Amino acid sequence: MSLPASATETASQNSLATVPTPDHILQTGFGFWACKTLLSAVEMEVFTELAKHPEDLEDLTGRLGLHPRSARDFLDALVAMGFLERQDGIYSNTPATDLYLDKKKPSYIGGILEMCNLRSYGHWNTLTEGLRTGLPQNELKGGGAPVFETIYADPARLKGFLKAMTGVSHGANLAIAAKFPWANYKTVVDAGPAQGDLLVQVALRNQHLLGIGFDLPEVGPIFEEYVEANGLASRLQFQPGSFFTHPLPRADVIMMGHILHDWNLEEKRRLIGKAYEALPEGGALLVYDAIIDDDRSKNAFGLMMSLQMLVETHGGFDYTGADCMEWMRDAGFREARVEHLTGPDSMVIGIK
Amino acid sequence: MSLPASATETASQNSLATVPTPDHILQTGFGFWACKTLLSAVEMEVFTELAKHPEDLEDLTGRLGLHPRSARDFLDALVAMGFLERQDGIYSNTPATDLYLDKKKPSYIGGILEMCNLRSYGHWNTLTEGLRTGLPQNELKGGGAPVFETIYADPARLKGFLKAMTGVSHGANLAIAAKFPWANYKTVVDAGPAQGDLLVQVALRNQHLLGIGFDLPEVGPIFEEYVEANGLASRLQFQPGSFFTHPLPRADVIMMGHILHDWNLEEKRRLIGKAYEALPEGGALLVYDAIIDDDRSKNAFGLMMSLQMLVETHGGFDYTGADCMEWMRDAGFREARVEHLTGPDSMVIGIK
């Protein structure tokens, strides 16, 4: 995106070649324009509609329920940002938006963007208040129920949330299925498995494994549907329970993906301790998150994920590999290591 | 910024090399994190504080009024995004943030970001509603006063707004001062001059010119202060008036910078017509905005600026060079041309 980079050329015209430009500042500061334009397009199912067939401005305006004042600017902004193509007045998806933002395709990753659009974008409007008070900026602010209770209380909403989690975790799940030394183990538990995609990918690639998804009972039907759709019902089962009030099921490997960052330090240590109890000697705890680099200067996504935990939870925060290895050692694990997965995600492995 | 690019590697691991990645989608969709982190830092004057001297985490937390839960993640996220540096635990500005985001420096461009933070970020939360209804999403939504009336009613707020306009226009103003054939003209009027930076830059570079800033009377003291600070009070004057209800002052050149896009088509044509009336034969109307490319497929910033007009005004919209040249010709101008200035800004020149 080109930007109001006026001062850039100011600098280069008037002064030394070493004068910095404001481009990165302005590009980031106006970033909500591009972000919200895309999020609204996902909300209005622009890409799902265009996946059926390309369309001209007039028909598309009608089918999407756009107002004539805004339709052309909106669609052309999506063209200029590279999310749509337009040839002779006919709009169509790009290969990427057709694959990832058509709701009817299994490769759809828009669930997480729908959540950003409906929840987080608005909650982040009062980020400054969160930074000053240390308090969440979502429903919790008005004394509402914790976010997970709200989500779990509505089956449709829960399924949407769990699908969104699959969308953002799938690449890391494939990496774990490939990288972890599964040949050394026979059984695996995923604590907080969402739809079960991590277990599914691990089981598809490692035919000898048996696995259990452990979560609140509401997750059961959603997990079982996904596992059956992947033909793994004979090897993967659901066991209902709460990882704070019940013991974890025993297994050679216990996994927690995008779970630990939701909780405060005491709760994180409690979960790691419960995993330790449920593992045999030589068993492994596999934790993964957008693990922050130990110098806390590179993984911007992980650091801002931690601000997301500030905005959405009472005590959650993201952490470095060094932090997590220390908690594991304190819990009794005899060794621990960090391995990068994909994008901002890494896994921390503790061996009992 | 690294991102949850899980599906990227999914694609490259599982399938053809031509499978697209979702990186651009996710980077844009999560763009509000980086945007709002920077906007909150500007709001909390992180860079103004650090311009005084570098500081460690504890002192900075206290001086900025940050909560200990959030301080370190917030500051380290700014480091990872390249807006702060950190050496041995001591945070400092980068050259760019020190120059452009220290409120005490004349090169400060944060005014426009303060406005994004306090107003537009929140208004864009209901962009979808604006796209469906064609109606503004700011104070106008609740039947409030038009945005300019609100801003002009409070002198401090008006000055902040006009300074912000200087920040985003300064580079284009320098380009106009250098590129336009000023030697052919003697007098110039800027209709809606904000602080007067365009006139100031034009007059500094073209010593023979006399100019008038024409705007509502509230702008007078702010304009005169800026002109005097630049030592141009003998050549640049303020004349109060409304460009819809009064004739424009006569001059060889009439300029409208970031003005025309605020208004609907009928109002745009009216303003162009009034400029025509105030010009002599051979006189020039100089309009500049984030002019959209004629194919409406490249200037994403200009297209989204038009959505910003949707969100903030009843009828405003941005336009292409071809649109503006047509309106000028319809108003009687005998020739018209477009010239690029800097970043997304271009000027359209009509000759009477």
PDB file of C-alpha atoms in Angstrom, chain A residues 1-7 9-11 13-14 19-22 24-26 28-40 43-44 64-67 69-70 72-74 76-77 79-81 83 86 95-97 99-101 109 112-113 116-117 120-122 124-125 127-128 130-134 168 170-172 174 295-301 303-310 313-316 341-344, chain B residues 1-7 9-11 13-14 19-22 24-26 28-40 43-44 64-67 69-70 72-74 76-77 79-81 83 86 95-97 99-101 109 112-113 116-117 120-122 124-125 127-128 130-134 168 170-172 174 295-301 303-310 313-316 341-344:
ATOM      1  CA  MET A   1       0.000   0.000   0.000  1.00  0.00           C
ATOM      2  CA  SER A   2       1.348   3.423  -0.840  1.00  0.00           C
ATOM      3  CA  LEU A   3       0.995   5.878   1.958  1.00  0.00           C
ATOM      4  CA  PRO A   4       0.940   9.565   2.893  1.00  0.00           C
ATOM      5  CA  ALA A   5       4.702   9.497   2.717  1.00  0.00           C
ATOM      6  CA  SER A   6       4.962  13.221   2.263  1.00  0.00           C
ATOM      7  CA  ALA A   7       7.632  13.742   4.868  1.00  0.00           C
ATOM      8  CA  GLU A   9      10.581  13.128   0.230  1.00  0.00           C
ATOM      9  CA  THR A  10      10.720  16.204   2.407  1.00  0.00           C
ATOM     10  CA  ALA A  11      13.610  14.610   4.159  1.00  0.00           C
ATOM     11  CA  GLN A  13      14.912  16.825  -0.650  1.00  0.00           C
ATOM     12  CA  ASN A  14      15.959  19.041   2.198  1.00  0.00           C
ATOM     13  CA  VAL A  19      17.436  11.466   7.575  1.00  0.00           C
ATOM     14  CA  PRO A  20      14.947   8.704   8.379  1.00  0.00           C
ATOM     15  CA  THR A  21      11.588   8.448   6.638  1.00  0.00           C
ATOM     16  CA  PRO A  22       8.197   8.247   8.390  1.00  0.00           C
ATOM     17  CA  HIS A  24       6.907   2.679   8.468  1.00  0.00           C
ATOM     18  CA  ILE A  25       5.222   4.862  11.115  1.00  0.00           C
ATOM     19  CA  LEU A  26       2.434   5.987   8.776  1.00  0.00           C
ATOM     20  CA  THR A  28       1.491   1.024  10.647  1.00  0.00           C
ATOM     21  CA  GLY A  29      -0.575   3.898  12.067  1.00  0.00           C
ATOM     22  CA  PHE A  30      -3.051   3.801   9.171  1.00  0.00           C
ATOM     23  CA  GLY A  31      -3.000  -0.014   9.188  1.00  0.00           C
ATOM     24  CA  PHE A  32      -6.569  -0.196  10.520  1.00  0.00           C
ATOM     25  CA  TRP A  33      -7.893   0.946   7.116  1.00  0.00           C
ATOM     26  CA  ALA A  34      -6.566  -2.068   5.233  1.00  0.00           C
ATOM     27  CA  CYS A  35      -7.242  -4.397   8.155  1.00  0.00           C
ATOM     28  CA  LYS A  36     -10.876  -3.397   8.602  1.00  0.00           C
ATOM     29  CA  THR A  37     -11.551  -3.316   4.852  1.00  0.00           C
ATOM     30  CA  LEU A  38     -10.441  -6.955   4.651  1.00  0.00           C
ATOM     31  CA  LEU A  39     -12.294  -7.959   7.838  1.00  0.00           C
ATOM     32  CA  SER A  40     -15.525  -6.386   6.528  1.00  0.00           C
ATOM     33  CA  GLU A  43     -17.821 -10.605   7.236  1.00  0.00           C
ATOM     34  CA  MET A  44     -19.842  -9.815   4.100  1.00  0.00           C
ATOM     35  CA  LEU A  64     -23.582  -8.538  -1.295  1.00  0.00           C
ATOM     36  CA  GLY A  65     -26.057  -5.930  -0.081  1.00  0.00           C
ATOM     37  CA  LEU A  66     -23.604  -3.090  -0.582  1.00  0.00           C
ATOM     38  CA  HIS A  67     -24.752   0.531  -0.877  1.00  0.00           C
ATOM     39  CA  ARG A  69     -22.078   4.976  -2.499  1.00  0.00           C
ATOM     40  CA  SER A  70     -19.507   2.572  -1.103  1.00  0.00           C
ATOM     41  CA  ARG A  72     -17.030   0.568  -5.990  1.00  0.00           C
ATOM     42  CA  ASP A  73     -14.472   2.096  -3.611  1.00  0.00           C
ATOM     43  CA  PHE A  74     -14.696  -0.939  -1.345  1.00  0.00           C
ATOM     44  CA  ASP A  76     -11.518  -1.494  -5.866  1.00  0.00           C
ATOM     45  CA  ALA A  77      -9.655  -1.052  -2.557  1.00  0.00           C
ATOM     46  CA  VAL A  79      -8.286  -4.994  -5.841  1.00  0.00           C
ATOM     47  CA  ALA A  80      -5.547  -2.469  -5.043  1.00  0.00           C
ATOM     48  CA  MET A  81      -4.605  -4.414  -1.894  1.00  0.00           C
ATOM     49  CA  PHE A  83      -7.298  -9.488  -2.444  1.00  0.00           C
ATOM     50  CA  ARG A  86     -10.731  -7.081 -11.819  1.00  0.00           C
ATOM     51  CA  PRO A  95      -5.897 -17.651  -5.984  1.00  0.00           C
ATOM     52  CA  ALA A  96      -5.114 -16.965  -2.297  1.00  0.00           C
ATOM     53  CA  THR A  97      -8.482 -15.455  -1.348  1.00  0.00           C
ATOM     54  CA  LEU A  99      -8.461 -20.882  -1.371  1.00  0.00           C
ATOM     55  CA  TYR A 100      -8.435 -19.348   2.110  1.00  0.00           C
ATOM     56  CA  LEU A 101     -11.494 -17.071   2.302  1.00  0.00           C
ATOM     57  CA  ILE A 109      -9.094 -19.647   7.477  1.00  0.00           C
ATOM     58  CA  ILE A 112     -10.114 -16.272  13.085  1.00  0.00           C
ATOM     59  CA  LEU A 113     -10.680 -13.106  11.042  1.00  0.00           C
ATOM     60  CA  CYS A 116     -11.036 -10.393  15.027  1.00  0.00           C
ATOM     61  CA  ASN A 117     -13.786  -8.438  13.303  1.00  0.00           C
ATOM     62  CA  SER A 120     -10.888  -8.109  19.120  1.00  0.00           C
ATOM     63  CA  TYR A 121     -10.820  -5.111  16.767  1.00  0.00           C
ATOM     64  CA  GLY A 122     -13.329  -3.362  19.028  1.00  0.00           C
ATOM     65  CA  TRP A 124      -8.375  -3.123  21.152  1.00  0.00           C
ATOM     66  CA  ASN A 125      -9.936   0.348  20.812  1.00  0.00           C
ATOM     67  CA  LEU A 127      -5.854  -0.827  24.559  1.00  0.00           C
ATOM     68  CA  THR A 128      -4.446   2.257  26.308  1.00  0.00           C
ATOM     69  CA  GLY A 130      -5.655  -1.941  29.373  1.00  0.00           C
ATOM     70  CA  LEU A 131      -2.029  -0.868  29.342  1.00  0.00           C
ATOM     71  CA  ARG A 132      -2.634   1.576  32.212  1.00  0.00           C
ATOM     72  CA  THR A 133      -4.774  -0.710  34.378  1.00  0.00           C
ATOM     73  CA  GLY A 134      -3.621  -4.223  33.488  1.00  0.00           C
ATOM     74  CA  VAL A 168      -4.598 -20.793  12.725  1.00  0.00           C
ATOM     75  CA  HIS A 170      -3.100 -26.298  11.108  1.00  0.00           C
ATOM     76  CA  GLY A 171       0.383 -25.482   9.819  1.00  0.00           C
ATOM     77  CA  ALA A 172       1.942 -25.867  13.256  1.00  0.00           C
ATOM     78  CA  LEU A 174       1.487 -30.545  10.536  1.00  0.00           C
ATOM     79  CA  ASP A 295      15.734 -11.665  23.694  1.00  0.00           C
ATOM     80  CA  ARG A 296      12.105 -10.446  23.365  1.00  0.00           C
ATOM     81  CA  SER A 297      13.062  -8.324  20.360  1.00  0.00           C
ATOM     82  CA  LYS A 298      12.018 -10.317  17.281  1.00  0.00           C
ATOM     83  CA  ASN A 299       8.698 -12.175  17.546  1.00  0.00           C
ATOM     84  CA  ALA A 300       6.439  -9.113  17.321  1.00  0.00           C
ATOM     85  CA  PHE A 301       3.433 -11.382  16.748  1.00  0.00           C
ATOM     86  CA  LEU A 303       4.577 -10.073  21.946  1.00  0.00           C
ATOM     87  CA  MET A 304       1.333  -8.648  20.592  1.00  0.00           C
ATOM     88  CA  MET A 305      -0.402 -12.000  21.222  1.00  0.00           C
ATOM     89  CA  SER A 306       0.514 -11.339  24.833  1.00  0.00           C
ATOM     90  CA  LEU A 307      -1.218  -7.941  24.596  1.00  0.00           C
ATOM     91  CA  GLN A 308      -4.178  -9.844  23.117  1.00  0.00           C
ATOM     92  CA  MET A 309      -4.168 -11.939  26.329  1.00  0.00           C
ATOM     93  CA  LEU A 310      -4.144  -8.676  28.317  1.00  0.00           C
ATOM     94  CA  THR A 313      -8.142 -12.450  29.917  1.00  0.00           C
ATOM     95  CA  HIS A 314      -7.515 -11.633  33.571  1.00  0.00           C
ATOM     96  CA  GLY A 315      -3.986 -12.965  33.811  1.00  0.00           C
ATOM     97  CA  GLY A 316      -2.895 -14.582  30.558  1.00  0.00           C
ATOM     98  CA  LEU A 341       7.438 -24.885  14.045  1.00  0.00           C
ATOM     99  CA  THR A 342       6.034 -22.422  11.477  1.00  0.00           C
ATOM    100  CA  GLY A 343       5.566 -18.653  11.418  1.00  0.00           C
ATOM    101  CA  PRO A 344       5.562 -17.317  14.980  1.00  0.00           C
TER     102      PRO A 344
ATOM    103  CA  MET B   1       6.161  -8.724  11.592  1.00  0.00           C
ATOM    104  CA  SER B   2       6.094 -12.500  11.548  1.00  0.00           C
ATOM    105  CA  LEU B   3       2.631 -13.934  11.527  1.00  0.00           C
ATOM    106  CA  PRO B   4       0.549 -17.043  12.125  1.00  0.00           C
ATOM    107  CA  ALA B   5       1.650 -18.253   8.748  1.00  0.00           C
ATOM    108  CA  SER B   6       0.941 -21.855   9.556  1.00  0.00           C
ATOM    109  CA  ALA B   7      -0.991 -22.589   6.414  1.00  0.00           C
ATOM    110  CA  GLU B   9       4.112 -24.163   5.107  1.00  0.00           C
ATOM    111  CA  THR B  10       1.133 -26.458   4.990  1.00  0.00           C
ATOM    112  CA  ALA B  11       0.810 -25.554   1.379  1.00  0.00           C
ATOM    113  CA  GLN B  13       4.731 -29.230   2.415  1.00  0.00           C
ATOM    114  CA  ASN B  14       1.653 -30.903   1.045  1.00  0.00           C
ATOM    115  CA  VAL B  19      -0.339 -23.207  -4.012  1.00  0.00           C
ATOM    116  CA  PRO B  20      -0.764 -19.646  -2.689  1.00  0.00           C
ATOM    117  CA  THR B  21       0.075 -18.730   0.881  1.00  0.00           C
ATOM    118  CA  PRO B  22      -2.289 -16.974   3.317  1.00  0.00           C
ATOM    119  CA  HIS B  24      -0.813 -11.471   3.131  1.00  0.00           C
ATOM    120  CA  ILE B  25      -4.352 -12.233   4.313  1.00  0.00           C
ATOM    121  CA  LEU B  26      -3.277 -12.902   7.894  1.00  0.00           C
ATOM    122  CA  THR B  28      -3.538  -7.609   6.932  1.00  0.00           C
ATOM    123  CA  GLY B  29      -6.308  -9.181   9.038  1.00  0.00           C
ATOM    124  CA  PHE B  30      -4.238  -8.979  12.232  1.00  0.00           C
ATOM    125  CA  GLY B  31      -2.964  -5.514  11.259  1.00  0.00           C
ATOM    126  CA  PHE B  32      -4.980  -3.823  14.008  1.00  0.00           C
ATOM    127  CA  TRP B  33      -2.609  -5.259  16.627  1.00  0.00           C
ATOM    128  CA  ALA B  34       0.451  -3.418  15.320  1.00  0.00           C
ATOM    129  CA  CYS B  35      -1.597  -0.351  14.390  1.00  0.00           C
ATOM    130  CA  LYS B  36      -3.220   0.057  17.787  1.00  0.00           C
ATOM    131  CA  THR B  37      -0.005  -0.708  19.673  1.00  0.00           C
ATOM    132  CA  LEU B  38       1.674   2.184  17.848  1.00  0.00           C
ATOM    133  CA  LEU B  39      -1.347   4.490  18.225  1.00  0.00           C
ATOM    134  CA  SER B  40      -1.465   3.822  21.984  1.00  0.00           C
ATOM    135  CA  GLU B  43      -1.256   8.593  22.801  1.00  0.00           C
ATOM    136  CA  MET B  44       0.840   7.784  25.893  1.00  0.00           C
ATOM    137  CA  LEU B  64       4.392   6.553  31.404  1.00  0.00           C
ATOM    138  CA  GLY B  65       1.821   5.298  33.894  1.00  0.00           C
ATOM    139  CA  LEU B  66       1.935   1.760  32.520  1.00  0.00           C
ATOM    140  CA  HIS B  67       0.720  -1.232  34.537  1.00  0.00           C
ATOM    141  CA  ARG B  69       1.369  -6.557  33.745  1.00  0.00           C
ATOM    142  CA  SER B  70       1.541  -4.885  30.347  1.00  0.00           C
ATOM    143  CA  ARG B  72       7.246  -5.067  29.234  1.00  0.00           C
ATOM    144  CA  ASP B  73       5.194  -6.740  26.484  1.00  0.00           C
ATOM    145  CA  PHE B  74       4.082  -3.339  25.185  1.00  0.00           C
ATOM    146  CA  ASP B  76       9.163  -5.011  23.673  1.00  0.00           C
ATOM    147  CA  ALA B  77       6.467  -5.211  20.985  1.00  0.00           C
ATOM    148  CA  VAL B  79      11.099  -2.901  19.859  1.00  0.00           C
ATOM    149  CA  ALA B  80      10.191  -5.904  17.716  1.00  0.00           C
ATOM    150  CA  MET B  81       8.208  -3.685  15.332  1.00  0.00           C
ATOM    151  CA  PHE B  83       9.738   1.700  16.737  1.00  0.00           C
ATOM    152  CA  ARG B  86      16.634  -1.654  23.580  1.00  0.00           C
ATOM    153  CA  PRO B  95      16.029   7.793  14.644  1.00  0.00           C
ATOM    154  CA  ALA B  96      12.637   7.821  12.867  1.00  0.00           C
ATOM    155  CA  THR B  97      10.439   7.792  15.992  1.00  0.00           C
ATOM    156  CA  LEU B  99      12.270  12.722  14.649  1.00  0.00           C
ATOM    157  CA  TYR B 100       8.612  12.172  13.831  1.00  0.00           C
ATOM    158  CA  LEU B 101       6.921  11.164  17.112  1.00  0.00           C
ATOM    159  CA  ILE B 109       3.663  13.966  12.565  1.00  0.00           C
ATOM    160  CA  ILE B 112      -2.829  12.623  12.451  1.00  0.00           C
ATOM    161  CA  LEU B 113      -2.169   9.428  14.424  1.00  0.00           C
ATOM    162  CA  CYS B 116      -6.788   8.055  14.075  1.00  0.00           C
ATOM    163  CA  ASN B 117      -6.535   6.786  17.633  1.00  0.00           C
ATOM    164  CA  SER B 120     -11.238   6.923  13.140  1.00  0.00           C
ATOM    165  CA  TYR B 121     -10.076   3.598  14.591  1.00  0.00           C
ATOM    166  CA  GLY B 122     -13.337   3.406  16.561  1.00  0.00           C
ATOM    167  CA  TRP B 124     -14.135   2.036  11.391  1.00  0.00           C
ATOM    168  CA  ASN B 125     -15.359  -0.675  13.776  1.00  0.00           C
ATOM    169  CA  LEU B 127     -17.384  -0.057   8.535  1.00  0.00           C
ATOM    170  CA  THR B 128     -19.663  -2.899   7.441  1.00  0.00           C
ATOM    171  CA  GLY B 130     -21.361   2.074   6.485  1.00  0.00           C
ATOM    172  CA  LEU B 131     -20.797  -0.147   3.444  1.00  0.00           C
ATOM    173  CA  ARG B 132     -24.380  -1.456   3.639  1.00  0.00           C
ATOM    174  CA  THR B 133     -26.117   1.875   4.318  1.00  0.00           C
ATOM    175  CA  GLY B 134     -23.837   4.467   2.692  1.00  0.00           C
ATOM    176  CA  VAL B 168       0.354  14.815   6.449  1.00  0.00           C
ATOM    177  CA  HIS B 170       4.023  18.914   4.263  1.00  0.00           C
ATOM    178  CA  GLY B 171       5.767  16.678   1.713  1.00  0.00           C
ATOM    179  CA  ALA B 172       3.143  17.374  -0.953  1.00  0.00           C
ATOM    180  CA  LEU B 174       7.098  21.110  -0.767  1.00  0.00           C
ATOM    181  CA  ASP B 295      -7.720   2.370 -13.478  1.00  0.00           C
ATOM    182  CA  ARG B 296      -8.734   2.387  -9.773  1.00  0.00           C
ATOM    183  CA  SER B 297      -6.463  -0.594  -9.134  1.00  0.00           C
ATOM    184  CA  LYS B 298      -3.246   0.823  -7.639  1.00  0.00           C
ATOM    185  CA  ASN B 299      -3.662   3.684  -5.172  1.00  0.00           C
ATOM    186  CA  ALA B 300      -5.034   1.618  -2.281  1.00  0.00           C
ATOM    187  CA  PHE B 301      -4.483   4.524   0.081  1.00  0.00           C
ATOM    188  CA  LEU B 303      -9.379   4.234  -2.364  1.00  0.00           C
ATOM    189  CA  MET B 304      -9.411   3.696   1.388  1.00  0.00           C
ATOM    190  CA  MET B 305      -9.282   7.468   1.942  1.00  0.00           C
ATOM    191  CA  SER B 306     -12.582   7.444   0.071  1.00  0.00           C
ATOM    192  CA  LEU B 307     -13.918   4.882   2.554  1.00  0.00           C
ATOM    193  CA  GLN B 308     -12.655   7.238   5.285  1.00  0.00           C
ATOM    194  CA  MET B 309     -14.883   9.924   3.692  1.00  0.00           C
ATOM    195  CA  LEU B 310     -17.770   7.430   3.806  1.00  0.00           C
ATOM    196  CA  THR B 313     -18.948  12.601   5.986  1.00  0.00           C
ATOM    197  CA  HIS B 314     -22.412  12.542   4.397  1.00  0.00           C
ATOM    198  CA  GLY B 315     -21.317  12.625   0.780  1.00  0.00           C
ATOM    199  CA  GLY B 316     -17.532  12.945   0.478  1.00  0.00           C
ATOM    200  CA  LEU B 341       3.440  14.822  -5.968  1.00  0.00           C
ATOM    201  CA  THR B 342       4.616  12.437  -3.238  1.00  0.00           C
ATOM    202  CA  GLY B 343       3.316   9.143  -1.853  1.00  0.00           C
ATOM    203  CA  PRO B 344      -0.388   8.787  -2.711  1.00  0.00           C
TER     204      PRO B 344
END
